[in-house]
Amino acid sequence: MGITNRHNVQSQWKLSHGRGLPDGDPIRWLSCDVTCRVARSAEWRRAGRAVKLADMTTSTYTHKYLIGVDGGGSGTRVVLADTEGIELARATSGPSGLALGVERAWDAIEAACLRAFEAAGLPFEWSTCALGCGLAGMNHAGWLAQFHATAPDGCALAVESDAFTTLLGAHGGEPGVIVALGTGSIAASLDAGGQFAIAGGYGFPSGDEASGAWLGLRAVVHLQQVLDNRAPADDWSAALLACTDATDRDSLVVWLCAANQTAYATLAPTVFEHRKHPLAARLLEEAGREIAKMVSALDPDQSLPVALCGGLAIPLAPFVPDELRSRLRLPLADSAAGALQLARHAASRESAHEG
């Protein structure tokens, strides 16, 4: 993939001793746990250093470009900006969730970055870039360490969960709750005291309620029952056959054996297309209840604004219980924009360190 192990992870994380982002420092020692991060975020928040890209002091950066990366199980989105935060281009590529493999993640990120630079008419060199990455799966310490160890030479790098960057983008660093709904799902919140918390997001197949993979995993059960004559064939089962390229029980078993979270998520659109089907309707209602449960866990007092984010946000909004739907607001920006804030911070810290 053109990326080799050129970074010393420990020396990179030395940057965490300087001032960091409020509401969760993305430049931190790999050994620091979530409790450590929450304690720091509360301290920084109380000090009044809000996480807003516009509030970050512009300095002389070593790196010329900032790249915000939103990496999930279905795709990667990047936003390219200059050091003033002015957007130059956006691009997409394949999945970069760490559960699918660290090498694959870097391949996807590199491909998206190349496309963004091409769209902006600029030459691409890693040494000119500061990356802020919001990645699914970064809470797995082993995957995260490998991701840093195989980072490209010369770029500044800050990595957080996609939940954190989605929260930054959706509420501009202000208190609020998000539920990110894509291939996977997770909810996150930031309260007035600066405490960052998450709910859900335990991963496929046991968690990620209301996600695309969660919906697809349950949808395919209908097809299994149809193929066994446990349920009558219908338009929904026909759509599922088309999505899996299956023709009978054996060919579906082959698909199931190879399927990962991304593959199951490709079945989710059929649930919405056939939402009048009794089973699909019940599944969507269950998804709405699961979203409400995650929000309630993070904001029991119902005092914070709530934003649904990700590719399934709009399709699932009508199925959220009425009492929560009235509190929903549109996100101010997306996860890639939130990750851009991390990139600018990474560039600033790297420049200060080198100076």
XYZ file of C-alpha atoms in Angstrom:
355
model
C 0.000 0.000 0.000
C 3.027 2.266 -0.126
C 2.983 2.895 3.624
C 5.666 1.478 5.899
C 6.405 1.509 9.591
C 8.284 4.790 9.879
C 6.773 6.380 12.983
C 7.885 5.901 16.547
C 4.539 5.829 18.303
C 5.816 6.842 21.701
C 7.666 9.913 20.470
C 4.579 11.035 18.573
C 2.393 10.812 21.658
C 4.794 13.023 23.630
C 2.738 15.841 22.202
C 0.053 15.048 24.761
C 1.989 16.962 27.412
C 1.115 20.252 25.781
C -2.252 21.930 25.689
C -4.810 19.751 24.022
C -8.275 19.845 22.602
C -10.991 20.325 25.161
C -13.569 17.597 25.472
C -11.130 14.776 24.803
C -7.462 14.894 23.800
C -6.758 13.017 20.557
C -2.986 13.287 21.153
C -2.649 10.975 24.109
C -0.541 8.049 25.235
C -1.833 4.780 23.841
C -1.910 3.355 27.359
C -4.261 6.047 28.681
C -7.757 4.716 29.287
C -11.167 6.312 28.839
C -11.356 7.445 32.486
C -8.142 9.390 32.028
C -9.490 11.062 28.891
C -12.813 12.044 30.483
C -11.038 13.599 33.469
C -8.877 15.697 31.142
C -11.811 16.741 28.985
C -13.722 18.042 32.013
C -10.684 20.014 33.161
C -10.146 21.592 29.752
C -13.814 22.367 29.324
C -13.964 24.151 32.678
C -10.941 26.175 31.598
C -13.082 27.514 28.773
C -11.102 26.103 25.857
C -14.054 24.996 23.711
C -13.515 22.669 20.774
C -14.104 25.009 17.873
C -11.932 25.122 14.814
C -12.445 28.862 14.500
C -11.168 29.407 18.064
C -7.830 27.645 17.491
C -4.970 30.077 17.122
C -3.371 30.018 13.701
C 0.402 29.646 13.834
C 3.197 28.864 11.421
C 2.562 25.245 10.597
C 5.112 22.720 9.448
C 2.351 21.081 7.435
C 0.576 22.917 4.611
C -2.666 20.951 4.540
C -5.211 19.612 6.994
C -7.162 16.426 6.291
C -10.191 15.317 8.262
C -10.927 11.605 7.894
C -14.210 9.910 8.725
C -13.564 6.184 8.508
C -16.284 3.580 8.908
C -17.244 0.104 7.874
C -18.900 1.143 4.604
C -16.677 3.929 3.374
C -14.169 6.681 4.045
C -14.804 10.389 3.627
C -12.103 13.023 3.758
C -12.144 16.796 3.725
C -9.016 18.656 2.614
C -8.390 22.166 3.923
C -5.586 24.676 4.204
C -4.165 25.693 7.574
C -6.815 28.381 7.951
C -9.475 25.687 7.829
C -10.710 26.735 4.379
C -12.089 23.675 2.629
C -10.364 22.808 -0.639
C -11.936 19.493 -1.622
C -13.754 16.382 -0.444
C -13.395 12.783 -1.563
C -14.459 9.264 -0.691
C -13.095 5.740 -0.901
C -13.687 2.265 0.513
C -14.107 1.212 4.157
C -11.479 2.130 6.750
C -13.034 0.836 9.968
C -10.200 -0.840 11.846
C -12.157 -4.051 12.347
C -11.717 -4.723 8.644
C -7.924 -4.533 8.919
C -5.423 -1.767 9.583
C -3.655 -2.141 6.241
C -6.984 -1.913 4.466
C -7.806 1.209 6.490
C -4.622 2.979 5.416
C -5.193 1.931 1.811
C -8.656 3.503 1.868
C -7.458 6.679 3.584
C -4.607 7.064 1.117
C -6.946 6.554 -1.842
C -9.383 9.178 -0.558
C -6.568 11.650 0.124
C -5.195 11.189 -3.383
C -8.625 11.900 -4.844
C -9.064 15.003 -2.697
C -5.714 16.434 -3.775
C -6.466 15.623 -7.409
C -9.826 17.393 -7.101
C -8.069 20.441 -5.656
C -5.397 20.347 -8.362
C -2.611 19.948 -5.814
C 0.332 17.527 -5.534
C -0.053 14.966 -2.760
C 2.760 14.288 -0.306
C 2.200 12.865 3.159
C 4.878 15.132 4.633
C 2.752 18.190 3.859
C -0.318 16.845 5.670
C -1.733 16.819 9.170
C -4.427 14.167 9.578
C -7.252 14.041 12.057
C -8.951 10.653 11.916
C -12.274 9.620 13.383
C -12.237 5.852 12.992
C -14.586 3.046 13.873
C -12.764 0.443 15.951
C -10.075 2.700 17.426
C -11.088 1.696 20.969
C -9.360 -1.628 20.299
C -5.881 -0.882 21.687
C -4.119 -3.374 19.431
C -5.679 -2.052 16.244
C -4.958 1.529 17.291
C -1.310 0.795 18.043
C -0.915 -0.924 14.680
C -2.591 2.007 12.929
C -0.070 4.429 14.431
C 2.851 2.099 13.832
C 2.092 1.943 10.113
C 1.369 5.636 9.651
C 3.063 7.344 6.689
C 6.313 9.186 7.194
C 6.199 12.874 7.921
C 2.508 13.515 8.512
C 1.116 14.750 11.805
C -1.572 12.422 13.109
C -4.392 12.575 15.640
C -6.823 9.693 16.012
C -10.112 9.510 17.871
C -13.249 7.441 17.597
C -15.712 8.314 14.878
C -18.189 8.945 17.688
C -15.984 11.714 19.064
C -15.468 13.414 15.718
C -19.157 13.066 14.896
C -19.964 14.774 18.197
C -17.485 17.573 17.440
C -19.020 18.145 14.044
C -22.665 17.839 15.018
C -22.663 20.275 17.925
C -19.582 22.379 17.180
C -17.924 21.278 20.410
C -20.891 22.391 22.503
C -22.889 20.094 24.828
C -25.137 17.630 23.062
C -25.846 14.022 22.182
C -25.319 12.225 18.893
C -26.335 8.819 17.666
C -24.179 7.798 14.728
C -26.054 5.401 12.464
C -24.162 3.816 9.617
C -22.718 0.368 9.069
C -22.310 0.333 12.842
C -23.796 2.560 15.511
C -22.756 4.368 18.654
C -24.090 7.193 20.793
C -21.950 9.864 22.423
C -22.522 12.905 24.569
C -20.764 15.934 25.936
C -22.335 17.605 28.948
C -21.987 21.146 30.250
C -19.199 20.050 32.593
C -17.118 18.742 29.736
C -17.679 15.044 30.368
C -17.576 12.837 27.277
C -19.508 9.578 27.444
C -20.590 6.853 25.044
C -23.310 4.227 24.869
C -23.549 1.271 22.529
C -20.946 0.758 19.866
C -19.842 -2.647 21.090
C -19.476 -3.822 17.524
C -20.908 -6.329 15.118
C -22.537 -8.801 15.575
C -23.446 -8.473 19.261
C -23.974 -4.713 19.385
C -24.354 -1.672 17.127
C -28.113 -1.585 17.539
C -30.118 0.174 14.812
C -27.133 0.137 12.463
C -27.070 -1.045 8.875
C -25.321 -4.278 9.828
C -27.782 -4.843 12.689
C -30.738 -4.369 10.334
C -29.219 -6.568 7.651
C -28.407 -9.380 10.052
C -32.045 -9.505 11.085
C -33.418 -9.017 7.594
C -31.634 -12.066 6.236
C -33.488 -14.233 8.756
C -36.641 -13.562 6.765
C -34.948 -14.884 3.645
C -33.750 -17.977 5.469
C -37.280 -18.764 6.559
C -38.631 -18.232 3.051
C -36.055 -20.608 1.561
C -37.108 -23.251 4.094
C -40.830 -22.680 3.427
C -41.221 -21.473 7.014
C -42.574 -18.222 5.581
C -44.179 -17.391 2.222
C -42.073 -15.798 -0.501
C -42.734 -12.115 -1.092
C -41.210 -9.002 -2.627
C -38.897 -8.504 0.353
C -37.422 -11.984 0.125
C -36.955 -11.471 -3.621
C -35.041 -8.249 -2.937
C -32.856 -10.034 -0.393
C -32.111 -12.787 -2.903
C -30.980 -10.164 -5.373
C -28.736 -8.464 -2.810
C -27.040 -11.711 -1.802
C -26.872 -13.193 -5.313
C -28.389 -16.317 -3.796
C -30.736 -18.663 -5.605
C -31.282 -21.332 -2.972
C -30.354 -22.406 0.523
C -26.839 -23.562 -0.355
C -25.883 -20.403 -2.217
C -27.181 -18.293 0.667
C -25.040 -20.303 3.098
C -22.017 -19.472 0.943
C -22.901 -15.771 1.165
C -23.435 -15.983 4.931
C -20.074 -17.661 5.481
C -18.273 -14.832 3.721
C -20.392 -11.938 5.010
C -18.952 -9.273 7.319
C -20.568 -6.167 8.789
C -20.251 -4.299 5.502
C -22.002 -7.077 3.595
C -24.874 -7.237 6.064
C -25.256 -3.460 5.877
C -25.938 -3.752 2.139
C -29.212 -5.487 3.049
C -30.451 -2.600 5.202
C -31.998 -0.599 2.322
C -34.417 -3.477 1.668
C -35.837 -3.022 5.159
C -36.814 0.570 4.375
C -38.018 -0.271 0.879
C -40.360 -2.890 2.336
C -41.215 -1.068 5.548
C -44.909 -1.965 5.165
C -44.029 -5.633 5.502
C -45.052 -6.664 9.050
C -41.607 -8.007 9.956
C -39.761 -5.041 8.465
C -42.115 -2.640 10.250
C -41.449 -4.299 13.591
C -37.725 -4.235 12.945
C -37.744 -0.507 12.216
C -39.821 0.191 15.318
C -37.302 -1.803 17.351
C -34.479 0.225 15.833
C -36.207 3.445 16.880
C -36.567 2.176 20.440
C -32.890 1.198 20.546
C -31.912 4.718 19.472
C -34.074 6.172 22.248
C -32.491 3.852 24.828
C -28.991 5.002 23.912
C -29.982 8.663 24.169
C -31.720 8.091 27.497
C -28.638 6.384 28.909
C -26.511 9.435 28.100
C -29.049 12.164 28.861
C -31.559 10.889 31.436
C -32.668 14.445 32.237
C -33.511 15.133 28.573
C -31.658 18.438 28.741
C -29.301 18.175 25.774
C -29.934 18.649 22.060
C -29.826 15.411 20.075
C -28.614 14.863 16.535
C -28.890 11.708 14.483
C -25.882 11.376 12.200
C -24.645 9.054 9.498
C -26.155 7.467 6.446
C -29.167 6.003 8.255
C -30.003 9.133 10.256
C -32.695 10.436 7.908
C -34.255 7.033 7.089
C -34.502 6.090 10.780
C -35.700 9.447 12.160
C -39.412 8.708 11.503
C -39.153 5.555 13.629
C -37.756 7.288 16.708
C -40.355 7.544 19.527
C -42.310 10.802 19.513
C -40.878 12.124 22.792
C -37.354 11.948 21.391
C -38.190 13.062 17.861
C -39.295 16.459 19.165
C -35.778 17.045 20.536
C -33.895 16.194 17.368
C -31.872 18.843 15.579
C -29.869 18.683 12.399
C -26.113 18.267 12.893
C -24.116 21.424 12.278
C -21.434 19.515 10.370
C -20.356 15.947 9.722
C -17.725 13.681 11.249
C -15.143 14.593 8.609
C -15.497 18.246 9.611
C -15.099 17.241 13.242
C -11.970 15.283 12.321
C -10.628 18.383 10.597
C -10.525 20.022 14.029
C -8.275 17.201 15.204
C -6.064 17.700 12.158
C -5.571 21.373 12.890
C -4.700 20.587 16.477
C -2.238 17.898 15.356
C -0.560 20.377 13.009
C -0.320 22.987 15.741
C 1.144 20.570 18.293
C 3.640 19.170 15.781
C 4.825 22.637 14.842
C 5.209 23.615 18.493
C 7.132 20.410 19.198
C 9.499 20.931 16.278
C 9.973 24.565 17.216
